[in-house]
Every structure is written in C-alpha cells, then in structure tokens.
Amino acid sequence: MKNPKISVIVPVYNVEQYLHRCIDSILAQTFTDFELLLIDDGSKDRSGEICDEYAGKDERVRVFHKENGGVSSARNLGIDNAKGEWISFVDGDDVINPKIKWNLIVEDINEADYVLFNGRDFIDSKDGKDNIEDFYGEDYKINSSLKKADFLLKYVCHNHFLIWYRKDLIEKYNIRFTIGMKVAEDEEFQLKYLIVCSKPIKIDGILYFYRIRNGSAMNNPQTNFEILSCSETLFSNLFSFLSTYYIHEKWLFYRLESVLKQYLSALSNISIMEYLKRQTQYRKLVRILKEMKFPYSLNFKLKLAYLNVFLYVFLFKLYQSVNLKIKKNE
C-alpha cells in the first residue's frame, strides 16, 4: 500500500463495548486513501482482539499492541508509525461522521497545514439509542479567508479530535504528547503545533461525535487535581518551546490565560486546605507567563488571584451562589 493521504490514530484501552461502532464509523468512509492505526494500550478486555479482527479483514488497518503507558504514549506510537500526509486522532469510544466526504475535503486543503472541523457531544446511552445519526450530514463549507492571527482569535478549539495535522510539520518540529500528563496533553500538543503552522482553515461541517460517559477522564473528580498538576508542566514546556520561536501574538496569550482560568476553576472545586499550597504554584504559572514577554496584561480576575487566590475563589463562589438565586427567582 502506497503512503495514504490520511493516518487516523486511535488509542485503545478497555473500550470493547464501544470499539466496533468507532472503527465502523471510520471505515464507512467512501474515501479509501487512508490508514487506520489502532494502538492497543495494554487493554485488559477484548479490545485488543477486536483490533486484530479488523486488521485481518481490512489492509488499511494496522494494529500495535503495547504495555499500558497512557494515552500520550499510545498517540506518540501512532505518530511514529503513521505514513499519511495528514494525521487525525480519534478516541476508541467516540464516533466519526461517515457522511463527511473526505475525498472532496482533501482536494481543497492542499495549501493548508491545520484543518479545524466542528464536533458535537453526546451522552452515553447503555441501550444504544443516542440517535447521533440524526446529526450526520454531508454538507460543509471551507473558510480559508482569514490570516493565521485573526483565524486563531476567532476559532478557539480545546479539542484536538476536531483537527487534522500535517505529519511533516509534526516531524520537522518534533512535536509529541508529553508522557505522564493525564489532562491538557492534547492542549499542549495543539499549542505547539499552532505556533509553527502558517495556514489554518475551518471546515464548517460536523466531523466528530464525542461520547460523554461517567468513567471518562473529564468526568472524574480526580481530574481537578490533575489539572492543577499538569498546568505547570504545560507552561514550562511551552516556555521552552517558545524560547526558540519567539511568538508573542495575542491569540497565544489568550490561550494561556485560558489555561490559568482552567486552573482556578479546578482549584475552586477542591479542599480549602489546598489553597495555600496552590497560591505558590499559581504565582509560578503567572511568572512563567511573564517571562514569555507578551506585550499584554492579565485581566483583572487573574491579577486578583495572583494577589490572593483564596479571595478570588471566595468571590467566584459568591458570584455563583448569587447568580443561582437570581435564576431561581426569575
């Protein structure tokens, strides 16, 4: 098989009840010039066997079995073995819209190096009646009129599943997912890529359906602590990356402000006994941001948290409480 146009990378870990639907939605594409890399990350259920079954039936499917090392190591293994011009990431419990015409899209994105699609969440349904097929559609349009800085100010995406990346750009700048990060690893990857890409475009069409389920990482209370832990890694890694490329644009500053907001949001959901410890960490994040030498100033709320994170969280919760009472009285 010659090098395909697209490499679809799917990290797989204990998702046997969802995996058939995920893989079938990808292979249902009428466009055939792609490969599907299934990375079995040490699954303990039948997920690995299911991957092998598909590889035995379709030559576009390649399977890699590895010891459990986390989603970042699985995606990195996929990147290392991908042969496509474009790389797309899919999780093993999610679904791709099979009606989006990839063959038409690839004809229109030759000059682009970052392609952003639309996506939609859906609630996990044990009886399989989630009806996401009602939202499948073939229609799409391409927005390629904006320059990079304007594009990234207008379209803010925190979900890397909605993006196609160029493999050669990933390799040129050695962009990989950071092993050990359990949250925000995709945001770090995307930000590094956005720093070095030059021609982003937007596809107005729903490509991806993201399953919301109780056991997923973003619905786990432990996620708040992971956000606090990984935020410093993200800032430190980006600081090192930026020291080479000297990017000080407003869109990137706003994205990093967003990381600080996520940090404070996570902080508001944990024990008050953690606040003193986290005050020091939050100030370190702000200092790292200042060392990046952006010609912009933090908004008032983020400055307030720098002075006193406890006061910030108190006022934040007070605002939420008052707002809730107002809505109840309406």
PDB file of N, CA, C and O in Angstrom, residues 15 49 57 93 96 100 103 127 161 180 187 197 228 231 235 245 314:
ATOM      1  N   VAL A  15     -12.195  -0.485  25.844  1.00  0.00           N
ATOM      2  CA  VAL A  15     -13.405   0.129  25.289  1.00  0.00           C
ATOM      3  C   VAL A  15     -14.138  -0.855  24.374  1.00  0.00           C
ATOM      4  O   VAL A  15     -14.708  -0.464  23.358  1.00  0.00           O
ATOM      5  N   GLU A  49      -8.245  -7.887  20.881  1.00  0.00           N
ATOM      6  CA  GLU A  49      -8.725  -8.918  19.950  1.00  0.00           C
ATOM      7  C   GLU A  49      -9.590  -8.299  18.860  1.00  0.00           C
ATOM      8  O   GLU A  49      -9.503  -8.690  17.684  1.00  0.00           O
ATOM      9  N   LYS A  57      -9.332  -8.208   8.336  1.00  0.00           N
ATOM     10  CA  LYS A  57     -10.350  -8.035   7.291  1.00  0.00           C
ATOM     11  C   LYS A  57     -10.080  -6.853   6.363  1.00  0.00           C
ATOM     12  O   LYS A  57     -10.622  -6.795   5.263  1.00  0.00           O
ATOM     13  N   ASP A  93     -13.867   5.325  22.007  1.00  0.00           N
ATOM     14  CA  ASP A  93     -15.283   5.297  22.377  1.00  0.00           C
ATOM     15  C   ASP A  93     -16.092   6.376  21.662  1.00  0.00           C
ATOM     16  O   ASP A  93     -17.273   6.565  21.953  1.00  0.00           O
ATOM     17  N   ILE A  96     -17.031   8.913  14.325  1.00  0.00           N
ATOM     18  CA  ILE A  96     -16.784   9.847  13.219  1.00  0.00           C
ATOM     19  C   ILE A  96     -18.007   9.882  12.308  1.00  0.00           C
ATOM     20  O   ILE A  96     -18.643   8.857  12.063  1.00  0.00           O
ATOM     21  N   ILE A 100     -19.362  12.739   5.984  1.00  0.00           N
ATOM     22  CA  ILE A 100     -18.489  13.834   5.546  1.00  0.00           C
ATOM     23  C   ILE A 100     -17.565  13.309   4.446  1.00  0.00           C
ATOM     24  O   ILE A 100     -16.890  12.302   4.616  1.00  0.00           O
ATOM     25  N   ASN A 103     -12.917  12.770   0.519  1.00  0.00           N
ATOM     26  CA  ASN A 103     -12.303  12.893  -0.803  1.00  0.00           C
ATOM     27  C   ASN A 103     -12.435  14.303  -1.365  1.00  0.00           C
ATOM     28  O   ASN A 103     -11.538  14.807  -2.051  1.00  0.00           O
ATOM     29  N   ASP A 127     -28.476   1.686  26.128  1.00  0.00           N
ATOM     30  CA  ASP A 127     -29.329   0.930  25.197  1.00  0.00           C
ATOM     31  C   ASP A 127     -28.986   1.219  23.739  1.00  0.00           C
ATOM     32  O   ASP A 127     -29.613   0.670  22.823  1.00  0.00           O
ATOM     33  N   PHE A 161      -9.373  16.452  18.737  1.00  0.00           N
ATOM     34  CA  PHE A 161     -10.033  15.485  17.868  1.00  0.00           C
ATOM     35  C   PHE A 161     -10.655  16.157  16.644  1.00  0.00           C
ATOM     36  O   PHE A 161     -10.944  15.497  15.649  1.00  0.00           O
ATOM     37  N   GLY A 180       3.018  11.187  30.821  1.00  0.00           N
ATOM     38  CA  GLY A 180       2.757  11.466  32.226  1.00  0.00           C
ATOM     39  C   GLY A 180       1.667  12.501  32.457  1.00  0.00           C
ATOM     40  O   GLY A 180       1.080  12.543  33.533  1.00  0.00           O
ATOM     41  N   GLU A 187      -3.919  19.779  24.659  1.00  0.00           N
ATOM     42  CA  GLU A 187      -3.835  21.234  24.510  1.00  0.00           C
ATOM     43  C   GLU A 187      -2.392  21.681  24.298  1.00  0.00           C
ATOM     44  O   GLU A 187      -2.116  22.558  23.477  1.00  0.00           O
ATOM     45  N   CYS A 197       2.576  26.367  12.679  1.00  0.00           N
ATOM     46  CA  CYS A 197       1.823  26.275  11.424  1.00  0.00           C
ATOM     47  C   CYS A 197       1.622  27.675  10.851  1.00  0.00           C
ATOM     48  O   CYS A 197       1.832  28.685  11.528  1.00  0.00           O
ATOM     49  N   LEU A 228      -4.472  20.848  38.115  1.00  0.00           N
ATOM     50  CA  LEU A 228      -3.540  21.630  38.913  1.00  0.00           C
ATOM     51  C   LEU A 228      -2.110  21.146  38.723  1.00  0.00           C
ATOM     52  O   LEU A 228      -1.170  21.939  38.638  1.00  0.00           O
ATOM     53  N   SER A 231      -0.909  21.766  34.753  1.00  0.00           N
ATOM     54  CA  SER A 231      -0.822  23.140  34.250  1.00  0.00           C
ATOM     55  C   SER A 231       0.615  23.649  34.275  1.00  0.00           C
ATOM     56  O   SER A 231       1.073  24.312  33.340  1.00  0.00           O
ATOM     57  N   PHE A 235       2.861  24.913  31.040  1.00  0.00           N
ATOM     58  CA  PHE A 235       3.501  26.232  30.953  1.00  0.00           C
ATOM     59  C   PHE A 235       5.011  26.104  30.779  1.00  0.00           C
ATOM     60  O   PHE A 235       5.624  26.814  29.966  1.00  0.00           O
ATOM     61  N   TYR A 245      11.172  29.994  19.145  1.00  0.00           N
ATOM     62  CA  TYR A 245      10.377  30.518  18.043  1.00  0.00           C
ATOM     63  C   TYR A 245       9.899  31.954  18.231  1.00  0.00           C
ATOM     64  O   TYR A 245       9.397  32.558  17.291  1.00  0.00           O
ATOM     65  N   PHE A 314     -13.274  32.702  46.811  1.00  0.00           N
ATOM     66  CA  PHE A 314     -14.415  33.125  47.631  1.00  0.00           C
ATOM     67  C   PHE A 314     -15.378  33.983  46.812  1.00  0.00           C
ATOM     68  O   PHE A 314     -16.597  33.763  46.815  1.00  0.00           O
TER      69      PHE A 314
END
